[in-house]
GROMACS .gro file of C-alpha atoms in nm:
model
  202
    1MET     CA    1   5.957 -14.318   7.508
    2SER     CA    2   6.122 -14.028   7.329
    3GLU     CA    3   6.511 -14.049   7.293
    4PRO     CA    4   6.671 -13.822   7.588
    5THR     CA    5   6.787 -13.470   7.473
    6PRO     CA    6   7.171 -13.464   7.435
    7PRO     CA    7   7.359 -13.223   7.674
    8ALA     CA    8   7.418 -12.895   7.535
    9PRO     CA    9   7.790 -12.844   7.423
   10ASP     CA   10   8.017 -12.625   7.650
   11ARG     CA   11   7.984 -12.273   7.561
   12LEU     CA   12   8.285 -12.043   7.556
   13VAL     CA   13   8.265 -11.780   7.825
   14VAL     CA   14   8.526 -11.479   7.891
   15ARG     CA   15   8.548 -11.353   8.238
   16LEU     CA   16   8.764 -11.173   8.470
   17ALA     CA   17   9.025 -11.417   8.616
   18ARG     CA   18   8.984 -11.514   8.990
   19PRO     CA   19   9.243 -11.614   9.245
   20SER     CA   20   9.140 -11.971   9.209
   21ASP     CA   21   9.249 -11.988   8.857
   22VAL     CA   22   9.618 -11.897   8.918
   23GLU     CA   23   9.761 -12.243   8.904
   24ARG     CA   24   9.555 -12.328   8.577
   25LEU     CA   25   9.690 -12.001   8.433
   26VAL     CA   26  10.047 -12.107   8.504
   27ALA     CA   27   9.982 -12.427   8.332
   28LEU     CA   28   9.808 -12.259   8.033
   29ALA     CA   29  10.092 -12.021   7.988
   30ALA     CA   30  10.367 -12.292   8.004
   31GLU     CA   31  10.182 -12.467   7.710
   32THR     CA   32  10.102 -12.166   7.510
   33PHE     CA   33  10.400 -11.952   7.532
   34PRO     CA   34  10.631 -12.169   7.335
   35ASP     CA   35  10.392 -12.153   7.046
   36ALA     CA   36  10.427 -11.795   6.992
   37CYS     CA   37  10.833 -11.817   7.007
   38PRO     CA   38  11.061 -11.826   6.688
   39PRO     CA   39  11.179 -12.175   6.558
   40GLY     CA   40  11.520 -12.083   6.638
   41LEU     CA   41  11.496 -11.997   7.005
   42ALA     CA   42  11.638 -12.264   7.220
   43PRO     CA   43  11.412 -12.449   7.436
   44GLU     CA   44  11.621 -12.384   7.725
   45ALA     CA   45  11.561 -12.014   7.690
   46ILE     CA   46  11.181 -12.056   7.654
   47ALA     CA   47  11.166 -12.272   7.995
   48GLU     CA   48  11.373 -12.028   8.179
   49HIS     CA   49  11.130 -11.749   8.058
   50VAL     CA   50  10.805 -11.945   8.136
   51ALA     CA   51  10.986 -12.029   8.493
   52ARG     CA   52  11.085 -11.684   8.564
   53GLU     CA   53  10.791 -11.467   8.420
   54LEU     CA   54  10.491 -11.676   8.421
   55ASP     CA   55  10.515 -11.827   8.741
   56ALA     CA   56  10.214 -11.851   9.013
   57ALA     CA   57  10.351 -11.520   9.197
   58HIS     CA   58  10.311 -11.326   8.873
   59PHE     CA   59   9.987 -11.447   8.787
   60ALA     CA   60   9.857 -11.381   9.121
   61SER     CA   61   9.957 -11.027   9.120
   62TRP     CA   62   9.817 -10.974   8.794
   63VAL     CA   63   9.484 -11.142   8.885
   64ALA     CA   64   9.490 -10.909   9.191
   65GLY     CA   65   9.513 -10.603   8.978
   66ARG     CA   66   9.864 -10.526   9.018
   67TYR     CA   67  10.166 -10.517   8.746
   68GLY     CA   68  10.432 -10.442   8.991
   69ASP     CA   69  10.347 -10.082   9.005
   70PRO     CA   70  10.025  -9.921   9.160
   71ALA     CA   71  10.038  -9.669   8.891
   72ALA     CA   72  10.003  -9.962   8.619
   73PRO     CA   73   9.665 -10.159   8.711
   74ALA     CA   74   9.624 -10.500   8.531
   75VAL     CA   75   9.347 -10.687   8.433
   76VAL     CA   76   9.337 -11.055   8.342
   77LEU     CA   77   9.086 -11.229   8.141
   78VAL     CA   78   9.013 -11.619   8.089
   79ALA     CA   79   8.849 -11.798   7.817
   80GLU     CA   80   8.691 -12.090   7.961
   81VAL     CA   81   8.490 -12.375   7.785
   82GLY     CA   82   8.316 -12.588   8.050
   83ASP     CA   83   8.560 -12.619   8.352
   84GLY     CA   84   8.875 -12.590   8.104
   85LEU     CA   85   9.083 -12.264   8.029
   86VAL     CA   86   9.157 -12.230   7.657
   87GLY     CA   87   9.301 -11.894   7.675
   88TYR     CA   88   9.382 -11.578   7.856
   89ALA     CA   89   9.481 -11.210   7.812
   90LEU     CA   90   9.661 -10.969   8.029
   91LEU     CA   91   9.628 -10.591   8.007
   92VAL     CA   92   9.825 -10.325   8.188
   93ARG     CA   93   9.766  -9.958   8.193
   94ALA     CA   94  10.115  -9.831   8.018
   95ARG     CA   95  10.244  -9.629   7.730
   96PRO     CA   96  10.509  -9.792   7.483
   97ALA     CA   97  10.860  -9.656   7.434
   98GLU     CA   98  10.732  -9.596   7.081
   99ALA     CA   99  10.478  -9.316   7.205
  100ALA     CA  100  10.537  -9.096   6.905
  101GLN     CA  101  10.454  -9.354   6.661
  102LEU     CA  102  10.157  -9.434   6.855
  103ASP     CA  103  10.019  -9.063   6.863
  104ALA     CA  104  10.116  -9.053   6.488
  105LEU     CA  105   9.913  -9.355   6.402
  106LEU     CA  106   9.597  -9.228   6.630
  107GLY     CA  107   9.619  -8.877   6.474
  108PRO     CA  108   9.569  -8.549   6.642
  109GLU     CA  109   9.262  -8.634   6.805
  110TYR     CA  110   9.439  -8.858   7.044
  111PRO     CA  111   9.717  -8.664   7.182
  112HIS     CA  112   9.888  -8.855   7.461
  113ALA     CA  113   9.608  -9.107   7.445
  114ALA     CA  114   9.552  -9.312   7.752
  115ALA     CA  115   9.729  -9.644   7.635
  116VAL     CA  116   9.687  -9.989   7.758
  117GLU     CA  117   9.929 -10.247   7.667
  118LEU     CA  118   9.799 -10.612   7.555
  119SER     CA  119  10.086 -10.760   7.707
  120LYS     CA  120   9.981 -11.128   7.662
  121ILE     CA  121   9.675 -11.297   7.462
  122TYR     CA  122   9.705 -11.679   7.416
  123ALA     CA  123   9.485 -11.967   7.320
  124LEU     CA  124   9.557 -12.312   7.306
  125ALA     CA  125   9.643 -12.467   6.972
  126SER     CA  126   9.344 -12.693   7.000
  127ALA     CA  127   9.110 -12.381   7.014
  128ARG     CA  128   9.214 -12.258   6.683
  129GLY     CA  129   8.923 -12.223   6.451
  130THR     CA  130   8.661 -12.229   6.722
  131GLY     CA  131   8.647 -11.844   6.745
  132ALA     CA  132   8.790 -11.854   7.111
  133ALA     CA  133   9.090 -11.616   7.024
  134GLY     CA  134   8.872 -11.375   6.833
  135THR     CA  135   8.613 -11.354   7.110
  136LEU     CA  136   8.901 -11.329   7.360
  137MET     CA  137   9.038 -11.030   7.173
  138THR     CA  138   8.689 -10.851   7.160
  139ALA     CA  139   8.673 -10.895   7.533
  140ALA     CA  140   9.017 -10.775   7.586
  141LEU     CA  141   8.947 -10.432   7.384
  142GLU     CA  142   8.626 -10.379   7.563
  143ALA     CA  143   8.824 -10.429   7.889
  144ALA     CA  144   9.083 -10.192   7.785
  145ALA     CA  145   8.821  -9.913   7.744
  146GLU     CA  146   8.575  -9.984   8.017
  147LEU     CA  147   8.815 -10.119   8.282
  148LEU     CA  148   9.122  -9.962   8.242
  149ASP     CA  149   8.994  -9.631   8.066
  150GLY     CA  150   9.213  -9.657   7.756
  151HIS     CA  151   9.185  -9.490   7.423
  152ALA     CA  152   9.444  -9.714   7.266
  153VAL     CA  153   9.569 -10.058   7.277
  154TRP     CA  154   9.921 -10.149   7.175
  155LEU     CA  155  10.119 -10.476   7.182
  156GLY     CA  156  10.463 -10.648   7.105
  157THR     CA  157  10.473 -10.984   6.897
  158ASN     CA  158  10.788 -11.170   6.758
  159ALA     CA  159  10.881 -11.021   6.417
  160GLN     CA  160  10.875 -11.381   6.287
  161ASN     CA  161  10.537 -11.472   6.421
  162VAL     CA  162  10.339 -11.366   6.097
  163ARG     CA  163  10.046 -11.574   6.196
  164ALA     CA  164  10.003 -11.369   6.520
  165GLN     CA  165  10.062 -11.039   6.329
  166ALA     CA  166   9.788 -11.139   6.078
  167PHE     CA  167   9.548 -11.197   6.363
  168TYR     CA  168   9.609 -10.851   6.499
  169ARG     CA  169   9.574 -10.684   6.182
  170LYS     CA  170   9.226 -10.846   6.135
  171HIS     CA  171   9.141 -10.697   6.464
  172GLY     CA  172   9.239 -10.339   6.348
  173PHE     CA  173   9.591 -10.320   6.480
  174ALA     CA  174   9.859 -10.156   6.270
  175GLU     CA  175  10.246 -10.158   6.305
  176VAL     CA  176  10.390  -9.842   6.483
  177GLY     CA  177  10.734  -9.958   6.561
  178ARG     CA  178  10.980 -10.216   6.678
  179ARG     CA  179  11.132 -10.298   6.999
  180GLY     CA  180  11.354 -10.544   7.156
  181TYR     CA  181  11.244 -10.828   7.382
  182VAL     CA  182  11.458 -11.070   7.590
  183VAL     CA  183  11.337 -11.427   7.639
  184GLY     CA  184  11.550 -11.640   7.879
  185GLY     CA  185  11.857 -11.423   7.804
  186GLU     CA  186  11.815 -11.446   7.433
  187PRO     CA  187  11.746 -11.097   7.245
  188GLN     CA  188  11.428 -11.099   7.019
  189ASP     CA  189  11.299 -10.862   6.778
  190ASP     CA  190  10.936 -10.744   6.822
  191VAL     CA  191  10.705 -10.574   6.608
  192VAL     CA  192  10.475 -10.326   6.801
  193MET     CA  193  10.131 -10.294   6.692
  194ALA     CA  194   9.863 -10.052   6.792
  195ARG     CA  195   9.501  -9.958   6.742
  196ALA     CA  196   9.233  -9.687   6.885
  197VAL     CA  197   8.958  -9.824   7.124
  198GLY     CA  198   8.679  -9.671   7.347
  199ALA     CA  199   8.438  -9.367   7.298
  200ARG     CA  200   8.698  -9.172   7.117
  201GLN     CA  201   8.726  -9.445   6.822
  202ALA     CA  202   8.594  -9.323   6.464
   0.00000   0.00000   0.00000
């Protein structure tokens, strides 16, 4: 008798989030957000931000395609292995405050480009080195162009998070400016990065 064939390993799948994912997304956000914060940020500030900004009500609205404004539709993607979520991304149709820098980066062929904010993209620390984050980023860029009709994607990341900045540069992003960002009442300095996407990309 031959040996039984071992089960195939669970594969990574990136898909649109469903309402049934909301509670798991809340738990995933609570686990991954602190990993992106600077070392000196108080745990109490992080906890307050997670409780206030990454709760079930917010995720339910985002999964439903809303970002608090009908003119700013949202898309949530999840990275799933088996029946577990290992990452997620939130995109919203919105231009940054640094619009002039964005236009300068993209060049004259992109005047007033339709911009999509990659508001959040996080993966579990245990998923590092598996390709999950890169696959999620590729899917997010495709979704920005195809689902939100974007010609440019921008994001903000903490100025001290050099690991994240290196990851974004690897995926074609370049710095276009800075912005302030508040976490649990604590002001933070963000680097704003952007890149072109979609059919008009060179």
